[in-house]
Amino acid sequence: MYNKTPDVYRGKFSFMITAVSPYLDTIKSIKSGIFIEAERIIKENEREILNYLRYDQLFDKGIDGTGKKMKPYVESTKRLKRKTGLPSDRRTHFQTGKHYQNFYTEVRKKTLEILSNTRAKNGFDLGEYLNLNNGGRVYELTKENNDKINDEIIFPKLIEWVYNQLIS
């Protein structure tokens, strides 16, 4: 008859702990630092991340964070856009490029937010105006772009960071 004694279990368990124990402090450190590292990765890659919103969503497609087309330009704005060689068939929120340059990222409560510093000296906030008049989700990433940023930028760099923490 096969008899499983507590000594056998203790022996197996003791071996596993011995193999893992040198990494426990490192794993705890990784766990406590992973969001700080993710925020660092976001800041380091801010321009690339913002370009998903600036160009893929707004300029190329004229869509908001839900993937919905924004309201079309009024006819006078369409004429101005055509005259300057800019797209007039979709709302891009691009005229001189200054608005796009004012986009920036912040991480709040473990969530990436894209904001725009567009308040004029007179108190008028272009970004707030554009957002309110176009469904309120102009500065949000679509699910598709959010997934791309996670899969192509943040996650691979986090994996590399975790790996480097484990081998150092």
PDB file of C-alpha atoms in Angstrom:
ATOM      1  CA  MET A   1       0.000   0.000   0.000  1.00  0.00           C
ATOM      2  CA  TYR A   2       1.246   3.482  -0.870  1.00  0.00           C
ATOM      3  CA  ASN A   3       1.321   5.734   2.149  1.00  0.00           C
ATOM      4  CA  LYS A   4       1.575   9.512   1.688  1.00  0.00           C
ATOM      5  CA  THR A   5       3.188  10.853   4.814  1.00  0.00           C
ATOM      6  CA  PRO A   6       3.433  14.508   5.800  1.00  0.00           C
ATOM      7  CA  ASP A   7       7.245  14.201   5.445  1.00  0.00           C
ATOM      8  CA  VAL A   8       6.918  13.528   1.711  1.00  0.00           C
ATOM      9  CA  TYR A   9       4.742  16.585   1.223  1.00  0.00           C
ATOM     10  CA  ARG A  10       7.023  18.679   3.367  1.00  0.00           C
ATOM     11  CA  GLY A  11      10.030  17.517   1.357  1.00  0.00           C
ATOM     12  CA  LYS A  12       8.465  18.418  -2.009  1.00  0.00           C
ATOM     13  CA  PHE A  13       7.181  21.738  -0.731  1.00  0.00           C
ATOM     14  CA  SER A  14      10.517  22.590   0.822  1.00  0.00           C
ATOM     15  CA  PHE A  15      12.256  21.954  -2.509  1.00  0.00           C
ATOM     16  CA  MET A  16       9.838  24.240  -4.377  1.00  0.00           C
ATOM     17  CA  ILE A  17      10.272  27.058  -1.863  1.00  0.00           C
ATOM     18  CA  THR A  18      14.045  26.685  -2.078  1.00  0.00           C
ATOM     19  CA  ALA A  19      13.902  27.017  -5.872  1.00  0.00           C
ATOM     20  CA  VAL A  20      11.570  30.038  -5.806  1.00  0.00           C
ATOM     21  CA  SER A  21      12.663  31.831  -2.642  1.00  0.00           C
ATOM     22  CA  PRO A  22      15.563  33.769  -4.207  1.00  0.00           C
ATOM     23  CA  TYR A  23      13.010  35.456  -6.517  1.00  0.00           C
ATOM     24  CA  LEU A  24      10.289  36.282  -3.984  1.00  0.00           C
ATOM     25  CA  ASP A  25      11.652  39.710  -3.043  1.00  0.00           C
ATOM     26  CA  THR A  26      12.202  40.519  -6.725  1.00  0.00           C
ATOM     27  CA  ILE A  27       8.658  39.430  -7.570  1.00  0.00           C
ATOM     28  CA  LYS A  28       7.268  41.610  -4.774  1.00  0.00           C
ATOM     29  CA  SER A  29       9.333  44.501  -6.083  1.00  0.00           C
ATOM     30  CA  ILE A  30       8.043  43.907  -9.623  1.00  0.00           C
ATOM     31  CA  LYS A  31       4.458  43.817  -8.379  1.00  0.00           C
ATOM     32  CA  SER A  32       4.830  47.075  -6.474  1.00  0.00           C
ATOM     33  CA  GLY A  33       6.643  48.823  -9.336  1.00  0.00           C
ATOM     34  CA  ILE A  34       4.782  47.671 -12.411  1.00  0.00           C
ATOM     35  CA  PHE A  35       2.356  50.614 -12.591  1.00  0.00           C
ATOM     36  CA  ILE A  36       5.195  53.084 -12.073  1.00  0.00           C
ATOM     37  CA  GLU A  37       7.048  51.392 -14.921  1.00  0.00           C
ATOM     38  CA  ALA A  38       3.937  51.432 -17.128  1.00  0.00           C
ATOM     39  CA  GLU A  39       3.604  55.173 -16.507  1.00  0.00           C
ATOM     40  CA  ARG A  40       7.281  55.662 -17.387  1.00  0.00           C
ATOM     41  CA  ILE A  41       6.769  53.697 -20.620  1.00  0.00           C
ATOM     42  CA  ILE A  42       3.755  55.849 -21.490  1.00  0.00           C
ATOM     43  CA  LYS A  43       5.718  59.076 -20.934  1.00  0.00           C
ATOM     44  CA  GLU A  44       8.709  57.730 -22.877  1.00  0.00           C
ATOM     45  CA  ASN A  45       6.424  56.805 -25.806  1.00  0.00           C
ATOM     46  CA  GLU A  46       3.971  59.684 -25.461  1.00  0.00           C
ATOM     47  CA  ARG A  47       4.433  61.025 -28.977  1.00  0.00           C
ATOM     48  CA  GLU A  48       3.782  57.636 -30.586  1.00  0.00           C
ATOM     49  CA  ILE A  49       0.746  57.055 -28.354  1.00  0.00           C
ATOM     50  CA  LEU A  50      -0.675  60.497 -29.103  1.00  0.00           C
ATOM     51  CA  ASN A  51      -0.201  59.957 -32.826  1.00  0.00           C
ATOM     52  CA  TYR A  52      -2.791  57.172 -32.692  1.00  0.00           C
ATOM     53  CA  LEU A  53      -5.310  59.816 -31.630  1.00  0.00           C
ATOM     54  CA  ARG A  54      -3.952  62.710 -33.706  1.00  0.00           C
ATOM     55  CA  TYR A  55      -3.561  60.973 -37.025  1.00  0.00           C
ATOM     56  CA  ASP A  56      -5.222  57.556 -37.042  1.00  0.00           C
ATOM     57  CA  GLN A  57      -8.435  58.710 -35.401  1.00  0.00           C
ATOM     58  CA  LEU A  58      -8.827  62.448 -35.915  1.00  0.00           C
ATOM     59  CA  PHE A  59      -6.927  63.380 -39.069  1.00  0.00           C
ATOM     60  CA  ASP A  60      -7.273  60.188 -41.144  1.00  0.00           C
ATOM     61  CA  LYS A  61     -10.755  59.066 -40.081  1.00  0.00           C
ATOM     62  CA  GLY A  62     -12.480  61.951 -38.277  1.00  0.00           C
ATOM     63  CA  ILE A  63     -13.751  59.646 -35.526  1.00  0.00           C
ATOM     64  CA  ASP A  64     -14.086  59.941 -31.757  1.00  0.00           C
ATOM     65  CA  GLY A  65     -13.204  57.398 -29.062  1.00  0.00           C
ATOM     66  CA  THR A  66     -16.305  55.328 -29.812  1.00  0.00           C
ATOM     67  CA  GLY A  67     -15.328  55.029 -33.477  1.00  0.00           C
ATOM     68  CA  LYS A  68     -18.218  57.269 -34.502  1.00  0.00           C
ATOM     69  CA  LYS A  69     -17.749  59.929 -37.195  1.00  0.00           C
ATOM     70  CA  MET A  70     -17.813  63.403 -35.731  1.00  0.00           C
ATOM     71  CA  LYS A  71     -20.212  66.079 -36.963  1.00  0.00           C
ATOM     72  CA  PRO A  72     -19.269  67.384 -40.411  1.00  0.00           C
ATOM     73  CA  TYR A  73     -17.852  70.855 -40.822  1.00  0.00           C
ATOM     74  CA  VAL A  74     -20.194  73.649 -41.767  1.00  0.00           C
ATOM     75  CA  GLU A  75     -19.913  74.744 -45.415  1.00  0.00           C
ATOM     76  CA  SER A  76     -17.783  77.850 -44.701  1.00  0.00           C
ATOM     77  CA  THR A  77     -15.243  75.721 -42.816  1.00  0.00           C
ATOM     78  CA  LYS A  78     -15.231  73.164 -45.626  1.00  0.00           C
ATOM     79  CA  ARG A  79     -14.364  75.911 -48.120  1.00  0.00           C
ATOM     80  CA  LEU A  80     -11.530  77.129 -45.885  1.00  0.00           C
ATOM     81  CA  LYS A  81     -10.209  73.575 -45.489  1.00  0.00           C
ATOM     82  CA  ARG A  82     -10.255  72.979 -49.255  1.00  0.00           C
ATOM     83  CA  LYS A  83      -8.528  76.323 -49.847  1.00  0.00           C
ATOM     84  CA  THR A  84      -5.703  75.371 -47.454  1.00  0.00           C
ATOM     85  CA  GLY A  85      -5.432  71.805 -48.796  1.00  0.00           C
ATOM     86  CA  LEU A  86      -6.779  70.144 -45.668  1.00  0.00           C
ATOM     87  CA  PRO A  87      -9.440  67.411 -45.596  1.00  0.00           C
ATOM     88  CA  SER A  88     -12.952  68.842 -45.663  1.00  0.00           C
ATOM     89  CA  ASP A  89     -14.902  65.572 -45.877  1.00  0.00           C
ATOM     90  CA  ARG A  90     -14.395  64.788 -42.197  1.00  0.00           C
ATOM     91  CA  ARG A  91     -13.812  66.701 -38.968  1.00  0.00           C
ATOM     92  CA  THR A  92     -10.088  66.534 -38.164  1.00  0.00           C
ATOM     93  CA  HIS A  93      -9.679  69.322 -35.579  1.00  0.00           C
ATOM     94  CA  PHE A  94      -6.560  70.299 -37.520  1.00  0.00           C
ATOM     95  CA  GLN A  95      -5.922  73.752 -38.897  1.00  0.00           C
ATOM     96  CA  THR A  96      -2.363  74.842 -38.077  1.00  0.00           C
ATOM     97  CA  GLY A  97      -1.229  71.863 -35.994  1.00  0.00           C
ATOM     98  CA  LYS A  98      -1.071  73.838 -32.761  1.00  0.00           C
ATOM     99  CA  HIS A  99      -4.076  72.009 -31.304  1.00  0.00           C
ATOM    100  CA  TYR A 100      -2.446  68.604 -31.959  1.00  0.00           C
ATOM    101  CA  GLN A 101       0.801  69.824 -30.378  1.00  0.00           C
ATOM    102  CA  ASN A 102      -1.074  70.605 -27.159  1.00  0.00           C
ATOM    103  CA  PHE A 103      -2.119  66.980 -26.588  1.00  0.00           C
ATOM    104  CA  TYR A 104      -0.470  65.243 -23.634  1.00  0.00           C
ATOM    105  CA  THR A 105      -0.914  62.113 -21.558  1.00  0.00           C
ATOM    106  CA  GLU A 106      -1.568  61.622 -17.869  1.00  0.00           C
ATOM    107  CA  VAL A 107      -2.000  58.429 -15.915  1.00  0.00           C
ATOM    108  CA  ARG A 108      -4.728  58.735 -13.306  1.00  0.00           C
ATOM    109  CA  LYS A 109      -5.845  55.828 -11.146  1.00  0.00           C
ATOM    110  CA  LYS A 110      -3.999  53.398 -13.431  1.00  0.00           C
ATOM    111  CA  THR A 111      -5.805  54.768 -16.508  1.00  0.00           C
ATOM    112  CA  LEU A 112      -4.231  56.549 -19.469  1.00  0.00           C
ATOM    113  CA  GLU A 113      -5.915  59.851 -20.229  1.00  0.00           C
ATOM    114  CA  ILE A 114      -5.244  62.095 -23.188  1.00  0.00           C
ATOM    115  CA  LEU A 115      -5.752  65.769 -22.532  1.00  0.00           C
ATOM    116  CA  SER A 116      -5.266  68.951 -24.478  1.00  0.00           C
ATOM    117  CA  ASN A 117      -3.909  72.176 -23.069  1.00  0.00           C
ATOM    118  CA  THR A 118      -5.958  74.572 -25.158  1.00  0.00           C
ATOM    119  CA  ARG A 119      -7.115  77.294 -22.779  1.00  0.00           C
ATOM    120  CA  ALA A 120      -6.579  80.734 -24.280  1.00  0.00           C
ATOM    121  CA  LYS A 121      -5.635  83.819 -22.281  1.00  0.00           C
ATOM    122  CA  ASN A 122      -9.229  85.001 -22.450  1.00  0.00           C
ATOM    123  CA  GLY A 123     -10.386  81.784 -20.743  1.00  0.00           C
ATOM    124  CA  PHE A 124     -11.853  80.113 -23.843  1.00  0.00           C
ATOM    125  CA  ASP A 125     -10.920  76.417 -23.958  1.00  0.00           C
ATOM    126  CA  LEU A 126     -10.856  75.134 -27.540  1.00  0.00           C
ATOM    127  CA  GLY A 127     -10.425  71.511 -26.484  1.00  0.00           C
ATOM    128  CA  GLU A 128     -13.372  71.634 -24.126  1.00  0.00           C
ATOM    129  CA  TYR A 129     -15.493  73.341 -26.805  1.00  0.00           C
ATOM    130  CA  LEU A 130     -14.564  70.771 -29.466  1.00  0.00           C
ATOM    131  CA  ASN A 131     -15.139  67.894 -27.086  1.00  0.00           C
ATOM    132  CA  LEU A 132     -18.539  69.131 -25.899  1.00  0.00           C
ATOM    133  CA  ASN A 133     -19.732  69.815 -29.443  1.00  0.00           C
ATOM    134  CA  ASN A 134     -18.646  66.430 -30.757  1.00  0.00           C
ATOM    135  CA  GLY A 135     -20.079  63.888 -28.342  1.00  0.00           C
ATOM    136  CA  GLY A 136     -17.654  64.338 -25.443  1.00  0.00           C
ATOM    137  CA  ARG A 137     -15.213  61.603 -26.484  1.00  0.00           C
ATOM    138  CA  VAL A 138     -12.892  63.388 -28.910  1.00  0.00           C
ATOM    139  CA  TYR A 139      -9.786  62.816 -26.772  1.00  0.00           C
ATOM    140  CA  GLU A 140     -10.440  59.146 -26.060  1.00  0.00           C
ATOM    141  CA  LEU A 141      -8.748  56.323 -27.928  1.00  0.00           C
ATOM    142  CA  THR A 142     -10.899  53.811 -29.755  1.00  0.00           C
ATOM    143  CA  LYS A 143     -10.824  50.298 -28.319  1.00  0.00           C
ATOM    144  CA  GLU A 144      -8.817  49.239 -31.379  1.00  0.00           C
ATOM    145  CA  ASN A 145      -6.165  51.924 -30.828  1.00  0.00           C
ATOM    146  CA  ASN A 146      -6.098  51.319 -27.086  1.00  0.00           C
ATOM    147  CA  ASP A 147      -5.481  47.616 -27.742  1.00  0.00           C
ATOM    148  CA  LYS A 148      -2.735  48.441 -30.275  1.00  0.00           C
ATOM    149  CA  ILE A 149      -0.981  50.712 -27.784  1.00  0.00           C
ATOM    150  CA  ASN A 150      -1.193  48.057 -25.082  1.00  0.00           C
ATOM    151  CA  ASP A 151      -0.111  45.197 -27.373  1.00  0.00           C
ATOM    152  CA  GLU A 152       2.548  46.986 -29.437  1.00  0.00           C
ATOM    153  CA  ILE A 153       4.028  49.528 -27.022  1.00  0.00           C
ATOM    154  CA  ILE A 154       3.257  49.067 -23.333  1.00  0.00           C
ATOM    155  CA  PHE A 155       3.038  45.286 -22.867  1.00  0.00           C
ATOM    156  CA  PRO A 156       6.244  44.347 -24.746  1.00  0.00           C
ATOM    157  CA  LYS A 157       8.214  46.968 -22.826  1.00  0.00           C
ATOM    158  CA  LEU A 158       6.705  45.800 -19.529  1.00  0.00           C
ATOM    159  CA  ILE A 159       7.656  42.206 -20.315  1.00  0.00           C
ATOM    160  CA  GLU A 160      11.204  43.343 -21.070  1.00  0.00           C
ATOM    161  CA  TRP A 161      11.313  45.282 -17.796  1.00  0.00           C
ATOM    162  CA  VAL A 162       9.997  42.289 -15.778  1.00  0.00           C
ATOM    163  CA  TYR A 163      12.551  40.015 -17.441  1.00  0.00           C
ATOM    164  CA  ASN A 164      15.381  42.426 -16.680  1.00  0.00           C
ATOM    165  CA  GLN A 165      14.242  42.680 -13.052  1.00  0.00           C
ATOM    166  CA  LEU A 166      14.285  38.884 -12.719  1.00  0.00           C
ATOM    167  CA  ILE A 167      17.746  38.389 -14.203  1.00  0.00           C
ATOM    168  CA  SER A 168      19.457  41.291 -12.459  1.00  0.00           C
TER     169      SER A 168
END
